[in-house]
């Protein structure tokens, strides 16, 4: 992800996006095409509406609400005094971790970038809310590239390609069914998580 975002340059090969080499475009242009949702969501002391609209300041309130619905955030926002105009404390400390993650997801959805990177972006959510958000991503972002970094395997089960990393090395890659049939690390982790659930 750091290579993709241009924090590092590849020591070998090239990163291509829509046929263009990453080093042929400006960093500003590159980063405008990527919406990144980190595990720890950063919020500023401003309204919920303004916190979501950081991604696209010109967005209408209807577009902001639609992004919040896709992030399963509209319901809790609507119940807050002031709704979308409710003020957040510094770093969003008046929200739960899951609520901050959903606002961060809404921000990324509003950006409408070509590439969506979710780095443990649903780790503070319950399994059912996470499932609904993943369904929304599969429905509304099926024509985009989505990278999902996750320890909770239910998050990535339906991915087109799963890459299993261990200590910085790629151990396995394939679809869920293939990795289960391989009976490698992914198979073991999947069994442990299912037993825990």
Short mmCIF file of C-alpha atoms in Angstrom, two decimals:
data_model
loop_
_atom_site.label_atom_id
_atom_site.label_comp_id
_atom_site.label_asym_id
_atom_site.label_seq_id
_atom_site.Cartn_x
_atom_site.Cartn_y
_atom_site.Cartn_z
CA UNK A 1 0.00 0.00 0.00
CA UNK A 2 2.89 2.36 0.74
CA UNK A 3 4.29 1.59 -2.72
CA UNK A 4 0.87 2.16 -4.28
CA UNK A 5 0.44 5.50 -2.49
CA UNK A 6 3.88 6.66 -3.63
CA UNK A 7 5.59 6.71 -0.22
CA UNK A 8 8.26 4.43 -1.70
CA UNK A 9 9.40 3.71 -5.25
CA UNK A 10 9.68 0.09 -6.37
CA UNK A 11 13.23 -1.30 -6.32
CA UNK A 12 12.23 -3.55 -9.24
CA UNK A 13 9.49 -3.42 -11.85
CA UNK A 14 6.73 -0.84 -12.23
CA UNK A 15 3.27 -0.23 -10.80
CA UNK A 16 0.77 0.26 -13.61
CA UNK A 17 -2.67 1.83 -13.23
CA UNK A 18 -4.94 1.80 -16.26
CA UNK A 19 -1.85 1.25 -18.37
CA UNK A 20 0.05 4.24 -16.96
CA UNK A 21 3.24 3.73 -14.99
CA UNK A 22 2.99 5.24 -11.53
CA UNK A 23 6.16 7.29 -12.07
CA UNK A 24 4.60 8.94 -15.16
CA UNK A 25 1.99 10.83 -13.11
CA UNK A 26 2.34 13.42 -10.34
CA UNK A 27 1.94 12.29 -6.73
CA UNK A 28 -0.99 14.69 -6.35
CA UNK A 29 -2.79 13.16 -9.33
CA UNK A 30 -1.94 9.64 -8.15
CA UNK A 31 -3.23 10.20 -4.62
CA UNK A 32 -6.42 11.79 -5.89
CA UNK A 33 -7.24 8.39 -7.44
CA UNK A 34 -6.80 6.50 -4.15
CA UNK A 35 -9.16 6.61 -1.16
CA UNK A 36 -7.39 5.26 1.91
CA UNK A 37 -9.25 4.17 5.06
CA UNK A 38 -6.80 3.39 7.87
CA UNK A 39 -7.61 1.38 10.98
CA UNK A 40 -7.33 4.47 13.18
CA UNK A 41 -9.64 7.09 11.74
CA UNK A 42 -8.66 10.72 12.08
CA UNK A 43 -11.45 13.19 12.79
CA UNK A 44 -11.19 16.93 13.26
CA UNK A 45 -13.10 19.28 15.54
CA UNK A 46 -15.89 20.12 13.10
CA UNK A 47 -19.36 18.90 12.18
CA UNK A 48 -19.97 15.35 11.02
CA UNK A 49 -20.91 16.76 7.63
CA UNK A 50 -17.59 18.63 7.36
CA UNK A 51 -15.62 15.59 8.53
CA UNK A 52 -17.11 13.45 5.76
CA UNK A 53 -16.82 16.21 3.15
CA UNK A 54 -13.03 16.49 3.60
CA UNK A 55 -12.87 13.99 0.75
CA UNK A 56 -14.87 16.24 -1.59
CA UNK A 57 -15.65 19.70 -0.16
CA UNK A 58 -18.00 20.55 -3.04
CA UNK A 59 -20.29 17.57 -2.27
CA UNK A 60 -23.95 18.25 -1.57
CA UNK A 61 -25.60 17.17 1.69
CA UNK A 62 -27.49 14.50 -0.29
CA UNK A 63 -24.19 13.06 -1.58
CA UNK A 64 -22.76 13.13 1.95
CA UNK A 65 -25.84 11.32 3.29
CA UNK A 66 -25.65 8.71 0.52
CA UNK A 67 -21.99 8.02 1.38
CA UNK A 68 -22.95 7.73 5.06
CA UNK A 69 -25.70 5.24 4.19
CA UNK A 70 -23.21 3.08 2.26
CA UNK A 71 -20.95 3.17 5.34
CA UNK A 72 -23.89 2.19 7.61
CA UNK A 73 -23.41 5.50 9.47
CA UNK A 74 -26.61 7.37 8.61
CA UNK A 75 -28.65 5.74 11.38
CA UNK A 76 -26.36 6.69 14.27
CA UNK A 77 -25.74 10.15 12.79
CA UNK A 78 -29.48 10.82 12.52
CA UNK A 79 -29.96 9.89 16.19
CA UNK A 80 -27.35 12.41 17.37
CA UNK A 81 -28.55 15.85 18.48
CA UNK A 82 -28.03 17.99 15.39
CA UNK A 83 -27.57 15.00 13.08
CA UNK A 84 -25.08 15.85 10.34
CA UNK A 85 -24.41 19.28 11.91
CA UNK A 86 -23.41 17.69 15.26
CA UNK A 87 -19.94 18.81 16.31
CA UNK A 88 -17.21 16.28 16.93
CA UNK A 89 -14.67 16.69 19.69
CA UNK A 90 -10.97 16.73 18.87
CA UNK A 91 -10.06 13.44 17.13
CA UNK A 92 -13.73 12.42 17.30
CA UNK A 93 -13.38 11.44 20.96
CA UNK A 94 -17.16 11.76 21.46
CA UNK A 95 -17.68 8.80 19.09
CA UNK A 96 -16.94 5.11 19.48
CA UNK A 97 -14.16 3.51 17.44
CA UNK A 98 -16.72 1.86 15.17
CA UNK A 99 -18.53 5.15 14.58
CA UNK A 100 -15.24 6.85 13.65
CA UNK A 101 -14.45 4.00 11.26
CA UNK A 102 -17.85 4.36 9.58
CA UNK A 103 -17.34 8.11 9.13
CA UNK A 104 -13.92 7.40 7.64
CA UNK A 105 -15.51 4.90 5.25
CA UNK A 106 -18.18 7.46 4.30
CA UNK A 107 -15.39 9.95 3.56
CA UNK A 108 -13.69 7.43 1.26
CA UNK A 109 -16.95 6.50 -0.48
CA UNK A 110 -17.70 10.19 -1.08
CA UNK A 111 -14.29 10.66 -2.70
CA UNK A 112 -15.31 8.33 -5.55
CA UNK A 113 -11.70 7.38 -6.22
CA UNK A 114 -10.72 4.69 -8.72
CA UNK A 115 -8.90 2.70 -6.02
CA UNK A 116 -10.24 2.05 -2.53
CA UNK A 117 -7.77 0.85 0.13
CA UNK A 118 -9.27 -0.48 3.37
CA UNK A 119 -6.54 -1.09 5.94
CA UNK A 120 -8.30 -2.91 8.82
CA UNK A 121 -11.06 -0.35 8.16
CA UNK A 122 -13.80 -2.45 9.79
CA UNK A 123 -11.85 -3.90 12.73
CA UNK A 124 -13.90 -1.99 15.34
CA UNK A 125 -17.25 -3.03 13.85
CA UNK A 126 -19.46 -5.93 14.78
CA UNK A 127 -19.64 -8.77 12.24
CA UNK A 128 -23.16 -7.88 11.02
CA UNK A 129 -22.35 -4.19 10.34
CA UNK A 130 -19.13 -5.23 8.62
CA UNK A 131 -21.09 -7.69 6.45
CA UNK A 132 -23.53 -4.95 5.36
CA UNK A 133 -20.68 -2.57 4.49
CA UNK A 134 -18.88 -5.26 2.47
CA UNK A 135 -22.15 -5.94 0.60
CA UNK A 136 -22.45 -2.20 -0.13
CA UNK A 137 -18.87 -2.13 -1.42
CA UNK A 138 -19.51 -5.18 -3.63
CA UNK A 139 -22.65 -3.54 -5.05
CA UNK A 140 -21.59 0.09 -5.44
CA UNK A 141 -17.85 -0.24 -6.10
CA UNK A 142 -17.74 -3.35 -8.30
CA UNK A 143 -16.16 -1.38 -11.16
CA UNK A 144 -13.30 -0.14 -8.95
CA UNK A 145 -10.18 -1.71 -7.53
CA UNK A 146 -10.53 -2.45 -3.82
CA UNK A 147 -7.64 -3.53 -1.59
CA UNK A 148 -8.76 -4.95 1.74
CA UNK A 149 -6.15 -5.55 4.42
CA UNK A 150 -7.68 -7.63 7.19
CA UNK A 151 -7.00 -10.16 9.90
CA UNK A 152 -10.70 -11.06 10.14
CA UNK A 153 -11.04 -13.46 7.21
CA UNK A 154 -14.80 -12.96 6.84
CA UNK A 155 -13.92 -9.49 5.53
CA UNK A 156 -12.07 -10.86 2.50
CA UNK A 157 -13.82 -14.17 1.87
CA UNK A 158 -15.40 -13.06 -1.44
CA UNK A 159 -12.36 -11.22 -2.81
CA UNK A 160 -11.24 -11.92 -6.38
CA UNK A 161 -7.72 -12.56 -5.07
CA UNK A 162 -6.55 -13.19 -1.51
CA UNK A 163 -2.84 -12.78 -0.75
CA UNK A 164 -1.68 -14.41 2.49
CA UNK A 165 1.33 -12.65 4.02
CA UNK A 166 3.46 -13.95 6.86
CA UNK A 167 6.50 -12.02 8.15
CA UNK A 168 6.61 -9.94 4.95
CA UNK A 169 6.50 -12.92 2.59
CA UNK A 170 3.67 -14.03 0.30
CA UNK A 171 2.86 -17.59 1.35
CA UNK A 172 -0.30 -18.21 -0.67
CA UNK A 173 -2.62 -16.50 -3.10
CA UNK A 174 -5.92 -17.41 -4.71
CA UNK A 175 -9.65 -17.38 -4.06
CA UNK A 176 -11.12 -18.47 -0.73
CA UNK A 177 -12.09 -21.94 -1.96
CA UNK A 178 -8.66 -22.56 -3.51
CA UNK A 179 -6.87 -21.53 -0.32
CA UNK A 180 -9.13 -23.73 1.79
CA UNK A 181 -8.41 -26.68 -0.52
CA UNK A 182 -4.64 -26.01 -0.29
CA UNK A 183 -4.84 -26.63 3.48
CA UNK A 184 -2.04 -24.13 4.18
CA UNK A 185 -1.83 -21.16 6.55
CA UNK A 186 -5.08 -19.60 5.31
CA UNK A 187 -6.91 -22.88 5.93
CA UNK A 188 -5.51 -23.02 9.48
CA UNK A 189 -6.37 -19.39 10.26
CA UNK A 190 -9.86 -19.83 8.82
CA UNK A 191 -10.45 -22.85 11.05
CA UNK A 192 -9.25 -21.03 14.15
CA UNK A 193 -11.46 -18.00 13.43
CA UNK A 194 -14.52 -20.13 12.75
CA UNK A 195 -13.99 -22.02 15.99
CA UNK A 196 -13.64 -18.70 17.88
CA UNK A 197 -16.88 -17.38 16.34
#
